mmCIF file of C-alpha atoms and ligand atoms in Angstrom:
data_model
loop_
_atom_site.group_PDB
_atom_site.id
_atom_site.type_symbol
_atom_site.label_atom_id
_atom_site.label_comp_id
_atom_site.label_asym_id
_atom_site.label_seq_id
_atom_site.Cartn_x
_atom_site.Cartn_y
_atom_site.Cartn_z
ATOM 1 C CA UNK A 1 -3.833 8.155 -4.676
ATOM 2 C CA UNK A 2 -1.378 5.853 -3.011
ATOM 3 C CA UNK A 3 -2.125 4.012 0.165
ATOM 4 C CA UNK A 4 -1.906 6.238 3.182
ATOM 5 C CA UNK A 5 -2.431 3.662 5.918
ATOM 6 C CA UNK A 6 -0.046 3.819 8.850
ATOM 7 C CA UNK A 7 3.013 1.810 7.963
ATOM 8 C CA UNK A 8 4.928 -0.183 10.506
ATOM 9 C CA UNK A 9 8.651 0.450 10.973
ATOM 10 C CA UNK A 10 11.075 -1.830 9.136
ATOM 11 C CA UNK A 11 12.338 -3.535 12.290
ATOM 12 C CA UNK A 12 8.883 -5.057 12.876
ATOM 13 C CA UNK A 13 9.067 -6.975 9.656
ATOM 14 C CA UNK A 14 10.459 -10.308 10.455
ATOM 15 C CA UNK A 15 13.045 -10.706 7.754
ATOM 16 C CA UNK A 16 12.432 -14.301 8.651
ATOM 17 C CA UNK A 17 12.727 -16.995 6.007
ATOM 18 C CA UNK A 18 9.810 -19.012 7.420
ATOM 19 C CA UNK A 19 7.454 -16.040 7.253
ATOM 20 C CA UNK A 20 8.474 -15.042 3.734
ATOM 21 C CA UNK A 21 8.286 -18.599 2.429
ATOM 22 C CA UNK A 22 5.137 -19.620 4.333
ATOM 23 C CA UNK A 23 2.607 -18.952 1.498
ATOM 24 C CA UNK A 24 4.660 -21.035 -0.954
ATOM 25 C CA UNK A 25 5.115 -23.800 1.651
ATOM 26 C CA UNK A 26 1.365 -23.852 2.343
ATOM 27 C CA UNK A 27 0.600 -23.873 -1.393
ATOM 28 C CA UNK A 28 2.457 -27.198 -1.683
ATOM 29 C CA UNK A 29 -0.466 -28.818 0.185
ATOM 30 C CA UNK A 30 -3.228 -27.331 -1.984
ATOM 31 C CA UNK A 31 -3.911 -30.334 -4.281
ATOM 32 C CA UNK A 32 -3.520 -32.803 -1.427
ATOM 33 C CA UNK A 33 -6.202 -31.042 0.598
ATOM 34 C CA UNK A 34 -8.533 -31.257 -2.400
ATOM 35 C CA UNK A 35 -7.664 -34.922 -2.825
ATOM 36 C CA UNK A 36 -8.374 -35.426 0.873
ATOM 37 C CA UNK A 37 -11.754 -33.769 0.379
ATOM 38 C CA UNK A 38 -12.578 -36.111 -2.482
ATOM 39 C CA UNK A 39 -11.461 -39.208 -0.563
ATOM 40 C CA UNK A 40 -13.672 -38.259 2.388
ATOM 41 C CA UNK A 41 -16.586 -36.606 0.620
ATOM 42 C CA UNK A 42 -18.976 -39.314 1.721
ATOM 43 C CA UNK A 43 -17.593 -39.554 5.251
ATOM 44 C CA UNK A 44 -19.907 -37.125 7.017
ATOM 45 C CA UNK A 45 -19.796 -33.335 6.857
ATOM 46 C CA UNK A 46 -17.071 -32.212 9.231
ATOM 47 C CA UNK A 47 -13.895 -33.652 7.699
ATOM 48 C CA UNK A 48 -14.636 -32.781 4.042
ATOM 49 C CA UNK A 49 -15.738 -29.281 5.093
ATOM 50 C CA UNK A 50 -12.517 -28.827 7.078
ATOM 51 C CA UNK A 51 -10.341 -30.014 4.177
ATOM 52 C CA UNK A 52 -12.092 -27.739 1.679
ATOM 53 C CA UNK A 53 -11.820 -24.814 4.099
ATOM 54 C CA UNK A 54 -8.098 -25.506 4.549
ATOM 55 C CA UNK A 55 -7.538 -25.576 0.785
ATOM 56 C CA UNK A 56 -9.374 -22.263 0.505
ATOM 57 C CA UNK A 57 -7.305 -20.845 3.368
ATOM 58 C CA UNK A 58 -4.152 -21.033 1.225
ATOM 59 C CA UNK A 59 -5.008 -17.978 -0.922
ATOM 60 C CA UNK A 60 -6.000 -16.275 2.330
ATOM 61 C CA UNK A 61 -2.598 -16.976 3.892
ATOM 62 C CA UNK A 62 -0.958 -15.547 0.772
ATOM 63 C CA UNK A 63 -3.107 -12.443 1.100
ATOM 64 C CA UNK A 64 -2.343 -11.937 4.803
ATOM 65 C CA UNK A 65 1.427 -12.246 4.268
ATOM 66 C CA UNK A 66 1.333 -9.843 1.283
ATOM 67 C CA UNK A 67 -0.817 -7.410 3.291
ATOM 68 C CA UNK A 68 1.573 -7.487 6.276
ATOM 69 C CA UNK A 69 4.537 -6.944 3.961
ATOM 70 C CA UNK A 70 2.564 -4.139 2.319
ATOM 71 C CA UNK A 71 2.651 -2.247 5.617
ATOM 72 C CA UNK A 72 6.379 -1.663 5.216
ATOM 73 C CA UNK A 73 7.151 1.871 4.098
ATOM 74 C CA UNK A 74 10.385 0.948 2.318
ATOM 75 C CA UNK A 75 10.565 -2.751 1.445
ATOM 76 C CA UNK A 76 13.890 -4.250 0.446
ATOM 77 C CA UNK A 77 14.404 -6.741 -2.380
ATOM 78 C CA UNK A 78 13.783 -9.776 -0.171
ATOM 79 C CA UNK A 79 10.512 -8.338 1.098
ATOM 80 C CA UNK A 80 9.394 -7.467 -2.426
ATOM 81 C CA UNK A 81 10.187 -10.999 -3.603
ATOM 82 C CA UNK A 82 8.249 -12.393 -0.632
ATOM 83 C CA UNK A 83 5.246 -10.207 -1.486
ATOM 84 C CA UNK A 84 5.240 -11.442 -5.081
ATOM 85 C CA UNK A 85 5.513 -15.052 -3.917
ATOM 86 C CA UNK A 86 2.588 -14.483 -1.566
ATOM 87 C CA UNK A 87 0.505 -13.202 -4.497
ATOM 88 C CA UNK A 88 1.382 -16.342 -6.433
ATOM 89 C CA UNK A 89 0.033 -18.400 -3.517
ATOM 90 C CA UNK A 90 -3.177 -16.332 -3.655
ATOM 91 C CA UNK A 91 -3.473 -17.495 -7.266
ATOM 92 C CA UNK A 92 -2.963 -21.182 -6.385
ATOM 93 C CA UNK A 93 -6.534 -22.195 -7.468
ATOM 94 C CA UNK A 94 -6.339 -20.951 -11.087
ATOM 95 C CA UNK A 95 -2.698 -22.038 -11.406
ATOM 96 C CA UNK A 96 -3.663 -25.575 -10.354
ATOM 97 C CA UNK A 97 -6.701 -25.603 -12.656
ATOM 98 C CA UNK A 98 -4.617 -24.364 -15.599
ATOM 99 C CA UNK A 99 -1.929 -26.963 -14.851
ATOM 100 C CA UNK A 100 -4.551 -29.740 -14.908
ATOM 101 C CA UNK A 101 -6.124 -28.568 -18.181
ATOM 102 C CA UNK A 102 -2.826 -27.953 -19.983
ATOM 103 C CA UNK A 103 -1.333 -31.274 -18.878
ATOM 104 C CA UNK A 104 -4.492 -33.091 -20.005
ATOM 105 C CA UNK A 105 -4.303 -31.360 -23.396
ATOM 106 C CA UNK A 106 -0.637 -32.416 -23.625
ATOM 107 C CA UNK A 107 -1.536 -36.079 -22.948
ATOM 108 C CA UNK A 108 -0.671 -36.070 -19.238
ATOM 109 C CA UNK A 109 3.112 -36.552 -19.562
ATOM 110 C CA UNK A 110 3.357 -36.028 -15.796
ATOM 111 C CA UNK A 111 0.813 -35.965 -12.960
ATOM 112 C CA UNK A 112 -0.415 -32.489 -12.060
ATOM 113 C CA UNK A 113 0.491 -33.066 -8.403
ATOM 114 C CA UNK A 114 4.093 -33.923 -9.379
ATOM 115 C CA UNK A 115 4.398 -30.746 -11.405
ATOM 116 C CA UNK A 116 2.785 -28.804 -8.566
ATOM 117 C CA UNK A 117 5.153 -30.202 -5.972
ATOM 118 C CA UNK A 118 8.182 -29.356 -8.105
ATOM 119 C CA UNK A 119 7.047 -25.786 -8.799
ATOM 120 C CA UNK A 120 6.190 -24.882 -5.216
ATOM 121 C CA UNK A 121 9.223 -26.503 -3.614
ATOM 122 C CA UNK A 122 11.388 -24.422 -5.950
ATOM 123 C CA UNK A 123 9.366 -21.272 -5.169
ATOM 124 C CA UNK A 124 9.487 -21.871 -1.402
ATOM 125 C CA UNK A 125 13.251 -22.442 -1.596
ATOM 126 C CA UNK A 126 13.610 -19.263 -3.670
ATOM 127 C CA UNK A 127 11.697 -17.340 -0.991
ATOM 128 C CA UNK A 128 13.974 -18.605 1.784
ATOM 129 C CA UNK A 129 17.126 -18.020 -0.266
ATOM 130 C CA UNK A 130 16.110 -14.494 -1.201
ATOM 131 C CA UNK A 131 15.451 -13.627 2.465
ATOM 132 C CA UNK A 132 18.732 -15.093 3.665
ATOM 133 C CA UNK A 133 20.797 -13.427 0.953
ATOM 134 C CA UNK A 134 19.153 -10.027 0.856
ATOM 135 C CA UNK A 135 18.147 -9.716 4.510
ATOM 136 C CA UNK A 136 20.223 -6.639 5.164
ATOM 137 C CA UNK A 137 19.829 -5.048 1.738
ATOM 138 C CA UNK A 138 18.799 -1.418 1.598
ATOM 139 C CA UNK A 139 15.243 -0.467 0.578
ATOM 140 C CA UNK A 140 14.510 -0.867 -3.134
ATOM 141 C CA UNK A 141 13.597 2.190 -5.218
ATOM 142 C CA UNK A 142 9.818 2.643 -5.228
ATOM 143 C CA UNK A 143 8.267 2.497 -8.704
ATOM 144 C CA UNK A 144 5.176 4.450 -9.715
ATOM 145 C CA UNK A 145 2.550 2.780 -11.905
ATOM 146 C CA UNK A 146 1.985 4.741 -15.123
ATOM 147 C CA UNK A 147 -0.951 7.166 -14.617
ATOM 148 C CA UNK A 148 -2.042 6.676 -18.211
ATOM 149 C CA UNK A 149 -2.051 2.905 -17.831
ATOM 150 C CA UNK A 150 -4.191 3.217 -14.704
ATOM 151 C CA UNK A 151 -6.776 5.273 -16.556
ATOM 152 C CA UNK A 152 -6.914 2.860 -19.507
ATOM 153 C CA UNK A 153 -7.107 -0.111 -17.145
ATOM 154 C CA UNK A 154 -10.193 1.511 -15.600
ATOM 155 C CA UNK A 155 -11.800 2.376 -18.937
ATOM 156 C CA UNK A 156 -11.192 -1.150 -20.211
ATOM 157 C CA UNK A 157 -12.719 -2.593 -17.017
ATOM 158 C CA UNK A 158 -15.838 -0.490 -17.567
ATOM 159 C CA UNK A 159 -16.134 -1.735 -21.147
ATOM 160 C CA UNK A 160 -15.752 -5.345 -19.932
ATOM 161 C CA UNK A 161 -18.538 -4.881 -17.379
ATOM 162 C CA UNK A 162 -20.894 -3.396 -19.959
ATOM 163 C CA UNK A 163 -20.117 -5.778 -22.809
ATOM 164 C CA UNK A 164 -19.802 -9.000 -20.844
ATOM 165 C CA UNK A 165 -19.177 -9.314 -17.132
ATOM 166 C CA UNK A 166 -22.495 -7.941 -15.818
ATOM 167 C CA UNK A 167 -24.310 -10.423 -18.088
ATOM 168 C CA UNK A 168 -21.937 -13.276 -17.222
ATOM 169 C CA UNK A 169 -22.394 -12.807 -13.469
ATOM 170 C CA UNK A 170 -26.180 -12.365 -13.743
ATOM 171 C CA UNK A 171 -26.259 -15.500 -15.873
ATOM 172 C CA UNK A 172 -24.388 -17.514 -13.252
ATOM 173 C CA UNK A 173 -26.540 -16.120 -10.443
ATOM 174 C CA UNK A 174 -29.589 -17.340 -12.379
ATOM 175 C CA UNK A 175 -28.195 -20.850 -11.900
ATOM 176 C CA UNK A 176 -29.468 -20.568 -8.333
ATOM 177 C CA UNK A 177 -33.000 -20.595 -9.766
ATOM 178 C CA UNK A 178 -32.252 -23.643 -11.908
ATOM 179 C CA UNK A 179 -30.484 -24.932 -14.978
ATOM 180 C CA UNK A 180 -33.356 -23.926 -17.296
ATOM 181 C CA UNK A 181 -33.230 -20.305 -16.127
ATOM 182 C CA UNK A 182 -29.453 -20.270 -16.588
ATOM 183 C CA UNK A 183 -29.745 -21.638 -20.133
ATOM 184 C CA UNK A 184 -32.553 -19.256 -21.112
ATOM 185 C CA UNK A 185 -30.560 -16.241 -20.004
ATOM 186 C CA UNK A 186 -27.360 -17.509 -21.620
ATOM 187 C CA UNK A 187 -29.133 -17.856 -24.958
ATOM 188 C CA UNK A 188 -30.171 -14.203 -24.742
ATOM 189 C CA UNK A 189 -26.800 -12.872 -23.521
ATOM 190 C CA UNK A 190 -24.853 -14.858 -26.098
ATOM 191 C CA UNK A 191 -26.486 -12.855 -28.890
ATOM 192 C CA UNK A 192 -24.611 -9.852 -27.483
ATOM 193 C CA UNK A 193 -21.249 -11.075 -26.164
ATOM 194 C CA UNK A 194 -20.740 -13.694 -28.841
ATOM 195 C CA UNK A 195 -21.619 -11.296 -31.663
ATOM 196 C CA UNK A 196 -19.164 -11.214 -34.540
ATOM 197 C CA UNK A 197 -17.226 -8.103 -33.531
ATOM 198 C CA UNK A 198 -17.971 -8.127 -29.816
ATOM 199 C CA UNK A 199 -16.341 -11.443 -28.829
ATOM 200 C CA UNK A 200 -12.843 -10.622 -30.192
ATOM 201 C CA UNK A 201 -13.121 -7.202 -28.543
ATOM 202 C CA UNK A 202 -13.944 -8.807 -25.175
ATOM 203 C CA UNK A 203 -10.966 -11.149 -25.492
ATOM 204 C CA UNK A 204 -8.673 -8.243 -26.413
ATOM 205 C CA UNK A 205 -9.944 -6.188 -23.459
ATOM 206 C CA UNK A 206 -9.308 -9.079 -21.049
ATOM 207 C CA UNK A 207 -5.803 -9.583 -22.425
ATOM 208 C CA UNK A 208 -5.141 -5.861 -22.033
ATOM 209 C CA UNK A 209 -6.313 -6.104 -18.394
ATOM 210 C CA UNK A 210 -3.853 -8.949 -17.809
ATOM 211 C CA UNK A 211 -0.866 -7.119 -19.312
ATOM 212 C CA UNK A 212 -1.636 -3.704 -17.800
ATOM 213 C CA UNK A 213 -2.587 -5.314 -14.478
ATOM 214 C CA UNK A 214 0.716 -7.177 -14.309
ATOM 215 C CA UNK A 215 2.643 -3.958 -14.910
ATOM 216 C CA UNK A 216 0.734 -2.215 -12.111
ATOM 217 C CA UNK A 217 1.069 -5.090 -9.631
ATOM 218 C CA UNK A 218 4.814 -5.128 -10.341
ATOM 219 C CA UNK A 219 5.176 -1.394 -9.670
ATOM 220 C CA UNK A 220 2.994 -1.562 -6.549
ATOM 221 C CA UNK A 221 5.050 -4.415 -5.113
ATOM 222 C CA UNK A 222 7.759 -1.830 -4.344
ATOM 223 C CA UNK A 223 5.346 0.445 -2.433
ATOM 224 C CA UNK A 224 3.402 0.327 0.812
ATOM 225 C CA UNK A 225 -0.295 -0.589 0.690
ATOM 226 C CA UNK A 226 -3.194 -0.436 3.140
ATOM 227 C CA UNK A 227 -5.748 -3.252 3.532
ATOM 228 C CA UNK A 228 -7.897 -2.180 0.597
ATOM 229 C CA UNK A 229 -4.972 -1.604 -1.737
ATOM 230 C CA UNK A 230 -3.517 -4.957 -0.642
ATOM 231 C CA UNK A 231 -6.770 -6.705 -1.551
ATOM 232 C CA UNK A 232 -6.870 -4.867 -4.857
ATOM 233 C CA UNK A 233 -3.345 -6.074 -5.660
ATOM 234 C CA UNK A 234 -3.945 -9.638 -4.485
ATOM 235 C CA UNK A 235 -7.219 -9.876 -6.423
ATOM 236 C CA UNK A 236 -5.464 -8.444 -9.498
ATOM 237 C CA UNK A 237 -2.754 -11.092 -9.202
ATOM 238 C CA UNK A 238 -5.438 -13.802 -8.921
ATOM 239 C CA UNK A 239 -7.306 -12.464 -11.942
ATOM 240 C CA UNK A 240 -4.194 -12.521 -14.139
ATOM 241 C CA UNK A 241 -4.061 -16.303 -13.731
ATOM 242 C CA UNK A 242 -7.827 -16.818 -13.555
ATOM 243 C CA UNK A 243 -8.529 -14.964 -16.803
ATOM 244 C CA UNK A 244 -5.778 -16.803 -18.706
ATOM 245 C CA UNK A 245 -6.780 -20.185 -17.242
ATOM 246 C CA UNK A 246 -10.491 -19.601 -17.839
ATOM 247 C CA UNK A 247 -10.098 -18.368 -21.400
ATOM 248 C CA UNK A 248 -7.825 -21.328 -22.158
ATOM 249 C CA UNK A 249 -10.501 -23.706 -20.789
ATOM 250 C CA UNK A 250 -13.314 -22.081 -22.775
ATOM 251 C CA UNK A 251 -11.650 -21.221 -26.084
ATOM 252 C CA UNK A 252 -8.864 -23.777 -26.497
ATOM 253 C CA UNK A 253 -9.786 -26.773 -24.346
ATOM 254 C CA UNK A 254 -13.596 -26.902 -24.716
ATOM 255 C CA UNK A 255 -14.304 -25.299 -28.072
ATOM 256 C CA UNK A 256 -11.221 -26.385 -30.056
ATOM 257 C CA UNK A 257 -9.598 -29.378 -28.337
ATOM 258 C CA UNK A 258 -12.589 -31.289 -26.957
ATOM 259 C CA UNK A 259 -15.260 -29.802 -29.220
ATOM 260 C CA UNK A 260 -17.772 -29.501 -26.372
ATOM 261 C CA UNK A 261 -20.461 -26.900 -25.784
ATOM 262 C CA UNK A 262 -19.435 -24.302 -23.175
ATOM 263 C CA UNK A 263 -22.773 -24.368 -21.391
ATOM 264 C CA UNK A 264 -24.177 -25.237 -17.947
ATOM 265 C CA UNK A 265 -22.937 -28.852 -18.171
ATOM 266 C CA UNK A 266 -19.424 -27.672 -18.959
ATOM 267 C CA UNK A 267 -19.439 -25.111 -16.137
ATOM 268 C CA UNK A 268 -20.786 -27.552 -13.546
ATOM 269 C CA UNK A 269 -18.665 -30.541 -14.574
ATOM 270 C CA UNK A 270 -21.753 -32.644 -15.491
ATOM 271 C CA UNK A 271 -22.568 -35.467 -15.160
ATOM 272 C CA UNK A 272 -20.318 -36.041 -12.104
ATOM 273 C CA UNK A 273 -20.715 -32.469 -10.818
ATOM 274 C CA UNK A 274 -18.223 -30.280 -8.977
ATOM 275 C CA UNK A 275 -18.310 -31.967 -5.577
ATOM 276 C CA UNK A 276 -18.135 -35.676 -6.337
ATOM 277 C CA UNK A 277 -15.438 -35.727 -8.983
ATOM 278 C CA UNK A 278 -11.744 -35.998 -8.125
ATOM 279 C CA UNK A 279 -10.749 -33.535 -10.880
ATOM 280 C CA UNK A 280 -13.711 -31.151 -10.769
ATOM 281 C CA UNK A 281 -13.412 -30.329 -7.070
ATOM 282 C CA UNK A 282 -10.566 -27.953 -7.946
ATOM 283 C CA UNK A 283 -13.128 -25.807 -9.759
ATOM 284 C CA UNK A 284 -14.905 -24.925 -6.507
ATOM 285 C CA UNK A 285 -12.125 -22.706 -5.052
ATOM 286 C CA UNK A 286 -11.154 -21.642 -8.590
ATOM 287 C CA UNK A 287 -14.636 -20.300 -9.413
ATOM 288 C CA UNK A 288 -15.503 -19.111 -5.901
ATOM 289 C CA UNK A 289 -12.442 -16.882 -5.683
ATOM 290 C CA UNK A 290 -12.783 -16.010 -9.379
ATOM 291 C CA UNK A 291 -16.174 -14.418 -8.803
ATOM 292 C CA UNK A 292 -15.406 -13.019 -5.331
ATOM 293 C CA UNK A 293 -12.104 -11.445 -6.352
ATOM 294 C CA UNK A 294 -13.301 -10.172 -9.750
ATOM 295 C CA UNK A 295 -16.224 -8.353 -8.098
ATOM 296 C CA UNK A 296 -14.072 -7.138 -5.180
ATOM 297 C CA UNK A 297 -11.452 -5.894 -7.637
ATOM 298 C CA UNK A 298 -14.103 -3.784 -9.350
ATOM 299 C CA UNK A 299 -15.349 -2.448 -6.002
ATOM 300 C CA UNK A 300 -11.781 -1.508 -5.053
ATOM 301 C CA UNK A 301 -11.197 0.140 -8.424
ATOM 302 C CA UNK A 302 -14.324 2.241 -7.837
ATOM 303 C CA UNK A 303 -12.918 3.171 -4.395
ATOM 304 C CA UNK A 304 -9.715 4.525 -5.960
ATOM 305 C CA UNK A 305 -11.735 6.557 -8.466
ATOM 306 C CA UNK A 306 -14.004 7.883 -5.686
ATOM 307 C CA UNK A 307 -11.004 8.907 -3.544
ATOM 308 C CA UNK A 308 -9.390 10.622 -6.532
ATOM 309 C CA UNK A 309 -12.597 12.635 -6.919
ATOM 310 C CA UNK A 310 -12.591 13.821 -3.334
ATOM 311 C CA UNK A 311 -14.724 11.196 -1.563
ATOM 312 C CA UNK A 312 -14.136 11.006 2.196
ATOM 313 C CA UNK A 313 -11.880 8.077 3.054
ATOM 314 C CA UNK A 314 -14.062 6.669 5.866
ATOM 315 C CA UNK A 315 -17.084 6.738 3.570
ATOM 316 C CA UNK A 316 -15.196 5.134 0.680
ATOM 317 C CA UNK A 317 -13.856 2.447 3.023
ATOM 318 C CA UNK A 318 -17.310 1.726 4.456
ATOM 319 C CA UNK A 319 -18.806 1.322 0.971
ATOM 320 C CA UNK A 320 -15.854 -0.795 -0.116
ATOM 321 C CA UNK A 321 -16.256 -3.117 2.876
ATOM 322 C CA UNK A 322 -19.964 -3.494 2.019
ATOM 323 C CA UNK A 323 -19.074 -4.155 -1.634
ATOM 324 C CA UNK A 324 -16.527 -6.805 -0.664
ATOM 325 C CA UNK A 325 -19.083 -8.522 1.588
ATOM 326 C CA UNK A 326 -21.653 -8.429 -1.249
ATOM 327 C CA UNK A 327 -19.048 -9.928 -3.610
ATOM 328 C CA UNK A 328 -18.404 -12.793 -1.180
ATOM 329 C CA UNK A 329 -22.164 -13.420 -0.950
ATOM 330 C CA UNK A 330 -22.648 -13.327 -4.731
ATOM 331 C CA UNK A 331 -19.812 -15.833 -5.176
ATOM 332 C CA UNK A 332 -21.348 -18.103 -2.538
ATOM 333 C CA UNK A 333 -24.796 -17.995 -4.170
ATOM 334 C CA UNK A 334 -23.336 -18.750 -7.595
ATOM 335 C CA UNK A 335 -21.366 -21.703 -6.240
ATOM 336 C CA UNK A 336 -24.403 -23.056 -4.373
ATOM 337 C CA UNK A 337 -26.385 -22.953 -7.623
ATOM 338 C CA UNK A 338 -23.582 -24.709 -9.493
ATOM 339 C CA UNK A 339 -23.365 -27.370 -6.791
ATOM 340 C CA UNK A 340 -27.057 -28.218 -7.137
ATOM 341 C CA UNK A 341 -28.797 -25.942 -4.609
ATOM 342 C CA UNK A 342 -31.815 -24.298 -6.227
ATOM 343 C CA UNK A 343 -34.257 -21.757 -4.819
ATOM 344 C CA UNK A 344 -37.806 -23.138 -4.830
ATOM 345 C CA UNK A 345 -39.328 -20.333 -6.929
HETATM 346 C C1 HEM B 401 -18.621 -19.230 -11.373
HETATM 347 C C2 HEM B 401 -17.747 -18.619 -12.100
HETATM 348 C C3 HEM B 401 -17.679 -18.758 -13.597
HETATM 349 C C4 HEM B 401 -18.094 -19.774 -14.390
HETATM 350 C C5 HEM B 401 -18.756 -21.066 -13.987
HETATM 351 C C6 HEM B 401 -17.814 -19.406 -15.750
HETATM 352 C C7 HEM B 401 -18.123 -20.172 -16.864
HETATM 353 C C8 HEM B 401 -18.032 -19.750 -18.163
HETATM 354 C C9 HEM B 401 -18.617 -20.395 -19.312
HETATM 355 C C10 HEM B 401 -19.467 -21.648 -19.277
HETATM 356 C C11 HEM B 401 -18.285 -19.682 -20.404
HETATM 357 C C12 HEM B 401 -18.733 -19.927 -21.856
HETATM 358 C C13 HEM B 401 -19.877 -18.977 -22.153
HETATM 359 C C14 HEM B 401 -20.524 -19.231 -23.492
HETATM 360 O O1 HEM B 401 -20.197 -20.199 -24.164
HETATM 361 O O2 HEM B 401 -21.415 -18.449 -23.853
HETATM 362 C C15 HEM B 401 -17.460 -18.595 -19.952
HETATM 363 C C16 HEM B 401 -16.881 -17.657 -20.761
HETATM 364 C C17 HEM B 401 -16.063 -16.657 -20.323
HETATM 365 N N1 HEM B 401 -15.847 -16.280 -19.015
HETATM 366 FE FE1 HEM B 401 -16.544 -17.214 -17.390
HETATM 367 N N2 HEM B 401 -17.224 -18.182 -15.756
HETATM 368 C C18 HEM B 401 -17.111 -17.746 -14.453
HETATM 369 C C19 HEM B 401 -16.559 -16.567 -14.007
HETATM 370 C C20 HEM B 401 -15.882 -15.674 -14.819
HETATM 371 C C21 HEM B 401 -15.212 -14.488 -14.353
HETATM 372 C C22 HEM B 401 -15.148 -14.012 -12.904
HETATM 373 C C23 HEM B 401 -14.630 -13.916 -15.456
HETATM 374 C C24 HEM B 401 -13.813 -12.685 -15.556
HETATM 375 C C25 HEM B 401 -13.049 -12.206 -14.626
HETATM 376 C C26 HEM B 401 -14.966 -14.739 -16.596
HETATM 377 C C27 HEM B 401 -14.547 -14.520 -17.889
HETATM 378 C C28 HEM B 401 -14.990 -15.211 -18.998
HETATM 379 C C29 HEM B 401 -14.634 -14.898 -20.384
HETATM 380 C C30 HEM B 401 -13.709 -13.772 -20.827
HETATM 381 C C31 HEM B 401 -15.312 -15.801 -21.201
HETATM 382 C C32 HEM B 401 -15.320 -15.883 -22.738
HETATM 383 C C33 HEM B 401 -16.562 -15.141 -23.241
HETATM 384 C C34 HEM B 401 -16.851 -15.375 -24.708
HETATM 385 O O3 HEM B 401 -17.262 -16.461 -25.089
HETATM 386 O O4 HEM B 401 -16.673 -14.422 -25.453
HETATM 387 N N3 HEM B 401 -15.736 -15.787 -16.163
HETATM 388 N N4 HEM B 401 -17.357 -18.655 -18.589
#
């Protein structure tokens, strides 16, 4: 079930420091691009759109670098480190959101941008150093993810979809119809996913996904991966941070620390909204990629299961591509609804 895409020979991988460190270097600019967006949000369409697009390109750059490195049949330690750094850059949106929430809860001892700058300069330097020092090292031993863990990860994902995620996504899609529709549906769904025994189970399942997912991403970092596997790994890395950040925001920040209702107003950063608030703008890439990558991750998990059960690769890839496109569209519709666009029905 491992990736069987053609792999490029080792010599084509630039064991180049700039290439290996580029996702971490780009990630340094993430909060500044969002700040630029906020400063120019009323200055026409083009500049703010460009700045938001550039901020959202940072996870994409991380993905492309990890994907290219994933084409190596036998990566060495430096290349494995670079791949892991690239995945961290993919997760820049939830890492930045979590940093902002945690620092706020701690009384803002330091600005989130200062912390961000420090973290990513260190990570970029580590990427360069690792490449320079281990450039000529021999390929690392490939690790195999535990087959049992893979099966339980899949079963747990199915339980999450049935108990919570299908409702959660439908609920957010309903926001496109209007706030009232979103609230009505949430009131119904909450009777299920907030039920006495169900809610702790959902939390436990998500935490299991994080731990088992991390173990699998770690093992896969030593192996080659085709495009689809690369997206599965990158989305998994994003979700590790997204799930922890999101659950911290809902359970600890909102419900315990601030004592606020985790409803439509909370999700959309009311009254200022997501677009016109200097802090809230970070939630746009955070949520967009959260939905897009969570749905894509499920599509890609289904692809692995289908291939293991004898599905033809071209067919599985075609369906996966369609599923990924549908995930991107669903994320866009949800974000439009949350940013105030409502269908006139
Ligand atoms: C647009 C994207 C999203 C927004 C705006 C959002 C917002 C929210 C809100 C407002 C709640 C509180 C619900 C309540 O009080 O009933 C919540 C809970 C939660 N969300 Fe999300 N969410 C999003 C995407 C996701 C995704 C993609 C995942 C999973 C990968 C996720 C996982 C969770 C979990 C585990 C909870 C806690 C559920 C509970 O109360 O038991 N969310 N989210």
